[in-house]
């Protein structure tokens, strides 16, 4: 790339700040805008807000319109909400401003199962604007969908796919510990699950991406979430958990074809987890088992959002998934 790509960072929570710092490291990219609604961040220098260690010479602003008045961007890295109802209008606004969009929003990674109408609207808006939209991340976007799909490339037959991810949440950021219910009572946990606002978002999307790419028809989908309880007091920098209260969760999803179960996904995130890592098992010809250690969710999410920029800008206009694009890879 001969010209630097001008990047707008939309959303400056922990993941947004980490993503912006990685953009600032890349010689082919120029971080030109930062948008966030937090009054404690608006008006401060972008470099200070993201923890860069040096000023960048422009302030964080509270609206997209304000950011575009100050500097023209070509692509937006969008890191705000997990749920369609909160980010849908934001993506449309970015497209209307003439920006390509790469988002960390989980429900956007494969929206055609749970949100087909909204997905069609975003795809049409992207095509009208001549822009591209991709949602990705470490999970969904890689570990439970794209990576298993790549592994099936060395299989002559695939009968079943199982992915298991275990996270030691003690080492993760505060919002993540809250997201898995740490410190709640069992009653509070189940109430939040019933409201659809607790736990990992993205198992349905991962299953949908894999099934569609492999040409499988999804006949039935099941998902359940259960709390994992503390047997002794646990304290982190963000939460204190008493015995009998929630230290994390176990979330399972199963996807079925007419022949039976084709995919099983297990997500476990808990404080002081003794076991941590990712395991992918593919049953078929041959049988495969892949184990990953060291996948840092925050680092990986920031990395894949930024590393996807080149592939997104090469794609035709529209709403795409990780399975639609050429392989996203790191480049020097």
mmCIF file of C-alpha atoms in Angstrom:
data_model
loop_
_atom_site.group_PDB
_atom_site.id
_atom_site.type_symbol
_atom_site.label_atom_id
_atom_site.label_comp_id
_atom_site.label_asym_id
_atom_site.label_seq_id
_atom_site.Cartn_x
_atom_site.Cartn_y
_atom_site.Cartn_z
ATOM 1 C CA UNK A 1 0.000 0.000 0.000
ATOM 2 C CA UNK A 2 1.524 3.303 -1.105
ATOM 3 C CA UNK A 3 -0.884 5.717 0.600
ATOM 4 C CA UNK A 4 -1.801 5.622 4.272
ATOM 5 C CA UNK A 5 -5.393 4.616 4.964
ATOM 6 C CA UNK A 6 -7.233 7.076 7.195
ATOM 7 C CA UNK A 7 -9.000 5.292 10.060
ATOM 8 C CA UNK A 8 -11.830 6.430 12.329
ATOM 9 C CA UNK A 9 -12.200 4.647 15.664
ATOM 10 C CA UNK A 10 -15.894 4.516 16.612
ATOM 11 C CA UNK A 11 -16.237 3.487 20.250
ATOM 12 C CA UNK A 12 -13.502 3.875 22.861
ATOM 13 C CA UNK A 13 -14.149 1.225 25.454
ATOM 14 C CA UNK A 14 -11.310 -1.174 26.331
ATOM 15 C CA UNK A 15 -11.442 -2.980 22.976
ATOM 16 C CA UNK A 16 -11.791 0.267 21.024
ATOM 17 C CA UNK A 17 -8.774 1.784 22.777
ATOM 18 C CA UNK A 18 -6.696 -1.355 22.181
ATOM 19 C CA UNK A 19 -7.690 -1.343 18.517
ATOM 20 C CA UNK A 20 -6.822 2.333 18.136
ATOM 21 C CA UNK A 21 -3.399 1.776 19.702
ATOM 22 C CA UNK A 22 -2.692 -0.984 17.191
ATOM 23 C CA UNK A 23 -3.784 1.293 14.338
ATOM 24 C CA UNK A 24 -1.326 3.913 15.611
ATOM 25 C CA UNK A 25 1.483 1.330 15.399
ATOM 26 C CA UNK A 26 0.842 0.461 11.766
ATOM 27 C CA UNK A 27 2.865 2.520 9.253
ATOM 28 C CA UNK A 28 0.295 2.047 6.482
ATOM 29 C CA UNK A 29 -2.555 3.404 8.628
ATOM 30 C CA UNK A 30 -3.329 6.855 10.016
ATOM 31 C CA UNK A 31 -5.645 7.260 13.001
ATOM 32 C CA UNK A 32 -7.542 10.487 12.278
ATOM 33 C CA UNK A 33 -10.758 10.402 14.358
ATOM 34 C CA UNK A 34 -12.131 9.081 17.610
ATOM 35 C CA UNK A 35 -15.828 8.970 18.541
ATOM 36 C CA UNK A 36 -17.310 8.105 21.926
ATOM 37 C CA UNK A 37 -20.278 9.321 23.971
ATOM 38 C CA UNK A 38 -18.503 9.143 27.355
ATOM 39 C CA UNK A 39 -18.289 12.724 28.711
ATOM 40 C CA UNK A 40 -15.087 11.796 30.534
ATOM 41 C CA UNK A 41 -13.403 11.153 27.161
ATOM 42 C CA UNK A 42 -14.944 13.790 24.895
ATOM 43 C CA UNK A 43 -12.658 16.779 24.359
ATOM 44 C CA UNK A 44 -9.493 15.047 25.541
ATOM 45 C CA UNK A 45 -6.618 14.252 23.198
ATOM 46 C CA UNK A 46 -7.131 10.938 21.432
ATOM 47 C CA UNK A 47 -3.647 9.705 22.315
ATOM 48 C CA UNK A 48 -4.286 10.299 26.008
ATOM 49 C CA UNK A 49 -7.679 8.576 25.954
ATOM 50 C CA UNK A 50 -6.411 5.392 24.280
ATOM 51 C CA UNK A 51 -3.306 5.186 26.478
ATOM 52 C CA UNK A 52 -0.852 5.669 23.628
ATOM 53 C CA UNK A 53 1.696 7.522 25.728
ATOM 54 C CA UNK A 54 1.850 10.498 23.363
ATOM 55 C CA UNK A 55 -0.642 13.051 22.053
ATOM 56 C CA UNK A 56 -2.168 12.668 18.612
ATOM 57 C CA UNK A 57 -3.204 16.291 18.215
ATOM 58 C CA UNK A 58 -6.964 15.846 17.887
ATOM 59 C CA UNK A 59 -9.739 15.440 20.480
ATOM 60 C CA UNK A 60 -12.265 12.697 20.965
ATOM 61 C CA UNK A 61 -15.692 13.871 19.788
ATOM 62 C CA UNK A 62 -19.168 12.663 20.642
ATOM 63 C CA UNK A 63 -20.713 12.340 17.163
ATOM 64 C CA UNK A 64 -19.726 11.057 13.748
ATOM 65 C CA UNK A 65 -20.656 14.402 12.184
ATOM 66 C CA UNK A 66 -18.169 16.209 14.426
ATOM 67 C CA UNK A 67 -15.403 13.784 13.555
ATOM 68 C CA UNK A 68 -15.947 14.139 9.812
ATOM 69 C CA UNK A 69 -15.890 17.937 10.099
ATOM 70 C CA UNK A 70 -12.338 17.685 11.458
ATOM 71 C CA UNK A 71 -10.828 15.042 9.191
ATOM 72 C CA UNK A 72 -11.815 12.754 6.351
ATOM 73 C CA UNK A 73 -11.628 9.040 7.096
ATOM 74 C CA UNK A 74 -11.887 6.101 4.724
ATOM 75 C CA UNK A 75 -12.720 3.253 7.071
ATOM 76 C CA UNK A 76 -14.341 2.988 10.497
ATOM 77 C CA UNK A 77 -13.384 0.454 13.137
ATOM 78 C CA UNK A 78 -16.628 0.063 15.063
ATOM 79 C CA UNK A 79 -16.463 -1.260 18.651
ATOM 80 C CA UNK A 80 -19.621 -0.381 20.549
ATOM 81 C CA UNK A 81 -22.444 -2.884 21.175
ATOM 82 C CA UNK A 82 -23.024 -6.625 20.792
ATOM 83 C CA UNK A 83 -26.739 -6.361 19.995
ATOM 84 C CA UNK A 84 -28.390 -5.325 16.731
ATOM 85 C CA UNK A 85 -30.887 -2.996 18.358
ATOM 86 C CA UNK A 86 -28.038 -0.807 19.603
ATOM 87 C CA UNK A 87 -25.561 -0.823 16.688
ATOM 88 C CA UNK A 88 -27.887 -1.099 13.655
ATOM 89 C CA UNK A 89 -28.357 2.649 13.211
ATOM 90 C CA UNK A 90 -24.658 3.293 13.848
ATOM 91 C CA UNK A 91 -23.616 1.058 10.941
ATOM 92 C CA UNK A 92 -26.126 2.732 8.623
ATOM 93 C CA UNK A 93 -24.820 6.149 9.645
ATOM 94 C CA UNK A 94 -21.230 5.133 8.908
ATOM 95 C CA UNK A 95 -22.214 3.804 5.482
ATOM 96 C CA UNK A 96 -24.173 6.951 4.698
ATOM 97 C CA UNK A 97 -21.007 8.912 5.507
ATOM 98 C CA UNK A 98 -19.178 6.936 2.816
ATOM 99 C CA UNK A 99 -17.064 4.764 5.115
ATOM 100 C CA UNK A 100 -16.137 1.108 4.942
ATOM 101 C CA UNK A 101 -16.881 -0.558 8.294
ATOM 102 C CA UNK A 102 -15.170 -3.292 10.275
ATOM 103 C CA UNK A 103 -17.087 -4.033 13.462
ATOM 104 C CA UNK A 104 -16.571 -6.139 16.576
ATOM 105 C CA UNK A 105 -20.357 -6.450 17.076
ATOM 106 C CA UNK A 106 -21.038 -10.147 17.603
ATOM 107 C CA UNK A 107 -24.560 -10.259 16.183
ATOM 108 C CA UNK A 108 -23.241 -8.794 12.923
ATOM 109 C CA UNK A 109 -20.714 -11.588 12.248
ATOM 110 C CA UNK A 110 -23.438 -13.760 10.666
ATOM 111 C CA UNK A 111 -26.780 -11.976 11.023
ATOM 112 C CA UNK A 112 -28.890 -13.948 8.543
ATOM 113 C CA UNK A 113 -30.243 -16.402 11.115
ATOM 114 C CA UNK A 114 -31.361 -14.083 13.915
ATOM 115 C CA UNK A 115 -31.737 -10.787 12.017
ATOM 116 C CA UNK A 116 -32.405 -11.506 8.319
ATOM 117 C CA UNK A 117 -34.384 -8.301 7.683
ATOM 118 C CA UNK A 118 -31.758 -6.037 9.238
ATOM 119 C CA UNK A 119 -28.963 -7.934 7.475
ATOM 120 C CA UNK A 120 -30.657 -7.358 4.136
ATOM 121 C CA UNK A 121 -31.058 -3.673 4.930
ATOM 122 C CA UNK A 122 -27.375 -3.269 5.803
ATOM 123 C CA UNK A 123 -26.270 -5.198 2.721
ATOM 124 C CA UNK A 124 -28.451 -3.022 0.482
ATOM 125 C CA UNK A 125 -27.184 0.162 2.156
ATOM 126 C CA UNK A 126 -23.568 -0.917 1.682
ATOM 127 C CA UNK A 127 -24.134 -1.675 -1.991
ATOM 128 C CA UNK A 128 -25.865 1.665 -2.574
ATOM 129 C CA UNK A 129 -22.974 3.468 -0.926
ATOM 130 C CA UNK A 130 -20.354 1.383 -2.714
ATOM 131 C CA UNK A 131 -18.914 0.424 0.710
ATOM 132 C CA UNK A 132 -18.155 -2.795 2.582
ATOM 133 C CA UNK A 133 -19.140 -4.078 6.028
ATOM 134 C CA UNK A 134 -17.483 -6.896 7.951
ATOM 135 C CA UNK A 135 -17.889 -7.977 11.561
ATOM 136 C CA UNK A 136 -15.157 -10.064 13.111
ATOM 137 C CA UNK A 137 -13.308 -10.764 16.336
ATOM 138 C CA UNK A 138 -11.671 -13.639 18.121
ATOM 139 C CA UNK A 139 -15.027 -15.290 18.882
ATOM 140 C CA UNK A 140 -17.236 -15.070 16.901
ATOM 141 C CA UNK A 141 -15.218 -14.360 13.799
ATOM 142 C CA UNK A 142 -12.346 -16.785 14.221
ATOM 143 C CA UNK A 143 -12.068 -19.515 16.886
ATOM 144 C CA UNK A 144 -15.478 -21.164 16.638
ATOM 145 C CA UNK A 145 -16.217 -20.568 12.979
ATOM 146 C CA UNK A 146 -13.491 -19.410 10.594
ATOM 147 C CA UNK A 147 -10.704 -21.585 12.022
ATOM 148 C CA UNK A 148 -12.784 -24.809 12.031
ATOM 149 C CA UNK A 149 -13.824 -24.036 8.466
ATOM 150 C CA UNK A 150 -10.192 -23.708 7.392
ATOM 151 C CA UNK A 151 -9.376 -27.050 9.049
ATOM 152 C CA UNK A 152 -12.093 -28.843 7.066
ATOM 153 C CA UNK A 153 -10.050 -28.051 3.965
ATOM 154 C CA UNK A 154 -7.819 -31.045 4.741
ATOM 155 C CA UNK A 155 -10.754 -33.386 5.314
ATOM 156 C CA UNK A 156 -12.331 -35.751 2.790
ATOM 157 C CA UNK A 157 -15.435 -36.068 4.956
ATOM 158 C CA UNK A 158 -16.820 -34.038 7.871
ATOM 159 C CA UNK A 159 -19.396 -35.658 10.139
ATOM 160 C CA UNK A 160 -19.272 -33.492 13.246
ATOM 161 C CA UNK A 161 -17.506 -30.364 14.551
ATOM 162 C CA UNK A 162 -16.946 -29.626 18.233
ATOM 163 C CA UNK A 163 -15.317 -26.481 19.606
ATOM 164 C CA UNK A 164 -14.601 -25.843 23.281
ATOM 165 C CA UNK A 165 -13.250 -22.559 24.636
ATOM 166 C CA UNK A 166 -12.258 -22.050 28.285
ATOM 167 C CA UNK A 167 -11.235 -18.592 29.553
ATOM 168 C CA UNK A 168 -9.685 -17.615 32.862
ATOM 169 C CA UNK A 169 -11.729 -14.460 33.370
ATOM 170 C CA UNK A 170 -9.588 -13.291 36.317
ATOM 171 C CA UNK A 171 -7.110 -11.912 33.804
ATOM 172 C CA UNK A 172 -9.726 -10.153 31.681
ATOM 173 C CA UNK A 173 -11.097 -6.615 31.766
ATOM 174 C CA UNK A 174 -13.859 -5.550 34.156
ATOM 175 C CA UNK A 175 -16.703 -5.408 31.587
ATOM 176 C CA UNK A 176 -15.967 -8.992 30.592
ATOM 177 C CA UNK A 177 -16.132 -10.182 34.213
ATOM 178 C CA UNK A 178 -19.502 -8.443 34.538
ATOM 179 C CA UNK A 179 -20.685 -9.936 31.248
ATOM 180 C CA UNK A 180 -20.296 -13.476 32.608
ATOM 181 C CA UNK A 181 -22.185 -12.673 35.831
ATOM 182 C CA UNK A 182 -19.266 -12.628 38.272
ATOM 183 C CA UNK A 183 -20.456 -11.742 41.780
ATOM 184 C CA UNK A 184 -24.170 -12.197 41.069
ATOM 185 C CA UNK A 185 -26.555 -14.394 42.976
ATOM 186 C CA UNK A 186 -27.952 -17.375 41.096
ATOM 187 C CA UNK A 187 -31.340 -15.628 40.938
ATOM 188 C CA UNK A 188 -29.801 -12.472 39.451
ATOM 189 C CA UNK A 189 -27.903 -14.594 36.929
ATOM 190 C CA UNK A 190 -30.982 -16.414 35.660
ATOM 191 C CA UNK A 191 -32.962 -13.165 35.508
ATOM 192 C CA UNK A 192 -30.316 -11.556 33.299
ATOM 193 C CA UNK A 193 -30.119 -14.632 31.095
ATOM 194 C CA UNK A 194 -33.895 -14.572 30.635
ATOM 195 C CA UNK A 195 -33.672 -10.924 29.605
ATOM 196 C CA UNK A 196 -31.085 -11.849 26.991
ATOM 197 C CA UNK A 197 -28.406 -9.631 28.467
ATOM 198 C CA UNK A 198 -25.921 -12.023 30.005
ATOM 199 C CA UNK A 199 -23.387 -14.435 28.636
ATOM 200 C CA UNK A 200 -21.440 -14.870 25.457
ATOM 201 C CA UNK A 201 -22.974 -13.465 22.292
ATOM 202 C CA UNK A 202 -22.135 -15.213 19.051
ATOM 203 C CA UNK A 203 -22.631 -18.981 19.297
ATOM 204 C CA UNK A 204 -25.639 -18.835 16.970
ATOM 205 C CA UNK A 205 -23.667 -16.689 14.551
ATOM 206 C CA UNK A 206 -20.693 -19.080 14.569
ATOM 207 C CA UNK A 207 -22.944 -22.075 13.928
ATOM 208 C CA UNK A 208 -24.721 -20.259 11.114
ATOM 209 C CA UNK A 209 -21.484 -19.286 9.381
ATOM 210 C CA UNK A 210 -20.116 -22.834 9.521
ATOM 211 C CA UNK A 211 -23.341 -24.499 8.428
ATOM 212 C CA UNK A 212 -23.892 -22.178 5.485
ATOM 213 C CA UNK A 213 -20.298 -22.391 4.283
ATOM 214 C CA UNK A 214 -20.335 -26.201 4.390
ATOM 215 C CA UNK A 215 -23.678 -26.353 2.592
ATOM 216 C CA UNK A 216 -25.596 -27.722 5.588
ATOM 217 C CA UNK A 217 -29.243 -26.871 6.248
ATOM 218 C CA UNK A 218 -29.858 -25.890 9.863
ATOM 219 C CA UNK A 219 -32.933 -27.762 11.052
ATOM 220 C CA UNK A 220 -32.704 -27.035 14.758
ATOM 221 C CA UNK A 221 -30.594 -24.905 17.067
ATOM 222 C CA UNK A 222 -30.396 -25.203 20.863
ATOM 223 C CA UNK A 223 -28.542 -23.074 23.382
ATOM 224 C CA UNK A 224 -28.367 -23.059 27.169
ATOM 225 C CA UNK A 225 -26.469 -21.114 29.821
ATOM 226 C CA UNK A 226 -25.739 -22.191 33.384
ATOM 227 C CA UNK A 227 -23.888 -20.449 36.225
ATOM 228 C CA UNK A 228 -20.642 -21.729 37.720
ATOM 229 C CA UNK A 229 -20.480 -21.016 41.443
ATOM 230 C CA UNK A 230 -17.624 -20.046 43.745
ATOM 231 C CA UNK A 231 -16.728 -22.487 46.518
ATOM 232 C CA UNK A 232 -14.562 -19.915 48.326
ATOM 233 C CA UNK A 233 -14.119 -16.124 48.238
ATOM 234 C CA UNK A 234 -12.605 -14.753 45.033
ATOM 235 C CA UNK A 235 -11.393 -11.202 44.546
ATOM 236 C CA UNK A 236 -10.153 -9.526 41.379
ATOM 237 C CA UNK A 237 -9.371 -5.903 40.579
ATOM 238 C CA UNK A 238 -12.979 -5.506 39.424
ATOM 239 C CA UNK A 239 -15.233 -7.775 41.495
ATOM 240 C CA UNK A 240 -15.533 -9.664 44.762
ATOM 241 C CA UNK A 241 -17.319 -13.030 44.739
ATOM 242 C CA UNK A 242 -18.608 -14.672 47.894
ATOM 243 C CA UNK A 243 -19.029 -18.457 48.230
ATOM 244 C CA UNK A 244 -22.231 -19.612 46.556
ATOM 245 C CA UNK A 245 -22.276 -16.692 44.144
ATOM 246 C CA UNK A 246 -21.489 -16.771 40.437
ATOM 247 C CA UNK A 247 -17.848 -16.953 39.340
ATOM 248 C CA UNK A 248 -18.633 -17.460 35.668
ATOM 249 C CA UNK A 249 -20.703 -19.471 33.228
ATOM 250 C CA UNK A 250 -20.911 -22.432 30.933
ATOM 251 C CA UNK A 251 -22.749 -21.891 27.653
ATOM 252 C CA UNK A 252 -23.509 -24.622 25.138
ATOM 253 C CA UNK A 253 -24.969 -24.560 21.657
ATOM 254 C CA UNK A 254 -25.912 -27.419 19.360
ATOM 255 C CA UNK A 255 -26.794 -27.228 15.675
ATOM 256 C CA UNK A 256 -28.639 -30.017 13.878
ATOM 257 C CA UNK A 257 -29.244 -31.090 10.308
ATOM 258 C CA UNK A 258 -31.865 -33.659 9.258
ATOM 259 C CA UNK A 259 -29.315 -36.381 10.033
ATOM 260 C CA UNK A 260 -28.735 -35.206 13.610
ATOM 261 C CA UNK A 261 -26.252 -33.061 15.533
ATOM 262 C CA UNK A 262 -23.586 -31.585 13.308
ATOM 263 C CA UNK A 263 -21.961 -28.959 15.540
ATOM 264 C CA UNK A 264 -21.445 -28.524 19.295
ATOM 265 C CA UNK A 265 -20.014 -25.347 20.800
ATOM 266 C CA UNK A 266 -19.031 -24.946 24.453
ATOM 267 C CA UNK A 267 -17.973 -21.613 25.935
ATOM 268 C CA UNK A 268 -16.758 -21.462 29.522
ATOM 269 C CA UNK A 269 -15.541 -18.277 31.204
ATOM 270 C CA UNK A 270 -14.923 -18.173 34.940
ATOM 271 C CA UNK A 271 -12.735 -16.548 37.535
ATOM 272 C CA UNK A 272 -9.649 -18.529 38.526
ATOM 273 C CA UNK A 273 -10.193 -21.177 35.872
ATOM 274 C CA UNK A 274 -7.560 -23.884 36.206
ATOM 275 C CA UNK A 275 -7.908 -25.005 32.607
ATOM 276 C CA UNK A 276 -7.654 -22.438 29.819
ATOM 277 C CA UNK A 277 -7.437 -22.980 26.091
ATOM 278 C CA UNK A 278 -9.277 -23.748 22.898
ATOM 279 C CA UNK A 279 -9.949 -27.190 21.422
ATOM 280 C CA UNK A 280 -11.355 -27.996 17.988
ATOM 281 C CA UNK A 281 -12.370 -31.562 17.157
ATOM 282 C CA UNK A 282 -13.500 -32.591 13.696
ATOM 283 C CA UNK A 283 -14.914 -36.076 13.219
ATOM 284 C CA UNK A 284 -14.692 -37.446 9.715
ATOM 285 C CA UNK A 285 -11.870 -38.531 7.457
ATOM 286 C CA UNK A 286 -9.439 -37.918 9.037
ATOM 287 C CA UNK A 287 -10.369 -37.174 12.647
ATOM 288 C CA UNK A 288 -8.650 -33.958 13.769
ATOM 289 C CA UNK A 289 -7.994 -32.426 17.161
ATOM 290 C CA UNK A 290 -6.361 -29.015 17.441
ATOM 291 C CA UNK A 291 -5.484 -27.370 20.765
ATOM 292 C CA UNK A 292 -4.579 -23.706 21.126
ATOM 293 C CA UNK A 293 -2.947 -22.109 24.141
ATOM 294 C CA UNK A 294 -2.346 -18.412 24.700
ATOM 295 C CA UNK A 295 -5.221 -16.904 22.743
ATOM 296 C CA UNK A 296 -5.634 -13.496 24.376
ATOM 297 C CA UNK A 297 -9.136 -12.327 23.546
ATOM 298 C CA UNK A 298 -8.434 -8.591 23.768
ATOM 299 C CA UNK A 299 -5.175 -8.681 21.791
ATOM 300 C CA UNK A 300 -6.649 -11.047 19.221
ATOM 301 C CA UNK A 301 -9.788 -8.963 18.685
ATOM 302 C CA UNK A 302 -7.834 -5.750 18.152
ATOM 303 C CA UNK A 303 -5.442 -7.565 15.830
ATOM 304 C CA UNK A 304 -8.046 -9.173 13.593
ATOM 305 C CA UNK A 305 -10.051 -5.941 13.271
ATOM 306 C CA UNK A 306 -6.994 -4.066 12.035
ATOM 307 C CA UNK A 307 -5.513 -6.924 9.997
ATOM 308 C CA UNK A 308 -8.827 -7.245 8.115
ATOM 309 C CA UNK A 309 -8.623 -3.704 6.710
ATOM 310 C CA UNK A 310 -6.758 -4.709 3.557
ATOM 311 C CA UNK A 311 -9.142 -7.561 2.730
ATOM 312 C CA UNK A 312 -12.235 -5.449 3.334
ATOM 313 C CA UNK A 313 -11.027 -2.675 1.053
ATOM 314 C CA UNK A 314 -10.352 -5.227 -1.689
ATOM 315 C CA UNK A 315 -13.858 -6.719 -1.461
ATOM 316 C CA UNK A 316 -16.874 -5.709 -3.568
ATOM 317 C CA UNK A 317 -19.530 -3.553 -1.861
ATOM 318 C CA UNK A 318 -21.846 -5.366 0.544
ATOM 319 C CA UNK A 319 -22.149 -7.035 3.927
ATOM 320 C CA UNK A 320 -19.627 -9.853 4.259
ATOM 321 C CA UNK A 321 -18.503 -12.519 6.734
ATOM 322 C CA UNK A 322 -15.038 -13.886 7.456
ATOM 323 C CA UNK A 323 -15.921 -16.934 5.353
ATOM 324 C CA UNK A 324 -16.562 -14.708 2.317
ATOM 325 C CA UNK A 325 -13.180 -12.958 2.191
ATOM 326 C CA UNK A 326 -9.673 -14.151 1.340
ATOM 327 C CA UNK A 327 -7.684 -15.162 4.421
ATOM 328 C CA UNK A 328 -7.095 -12.302 6.860
ATOM 329 C CA UNK A 329 -3.443 -12.404 7.874
ATOM 330 C CA UNK A 330 -0.894 -10.247 9.619
ATOM 331 C CA UNK A 331 1.406 -8.218 7.381
ATOM 332 C CA UNK A 332 4.634 -6.396 8.151
#
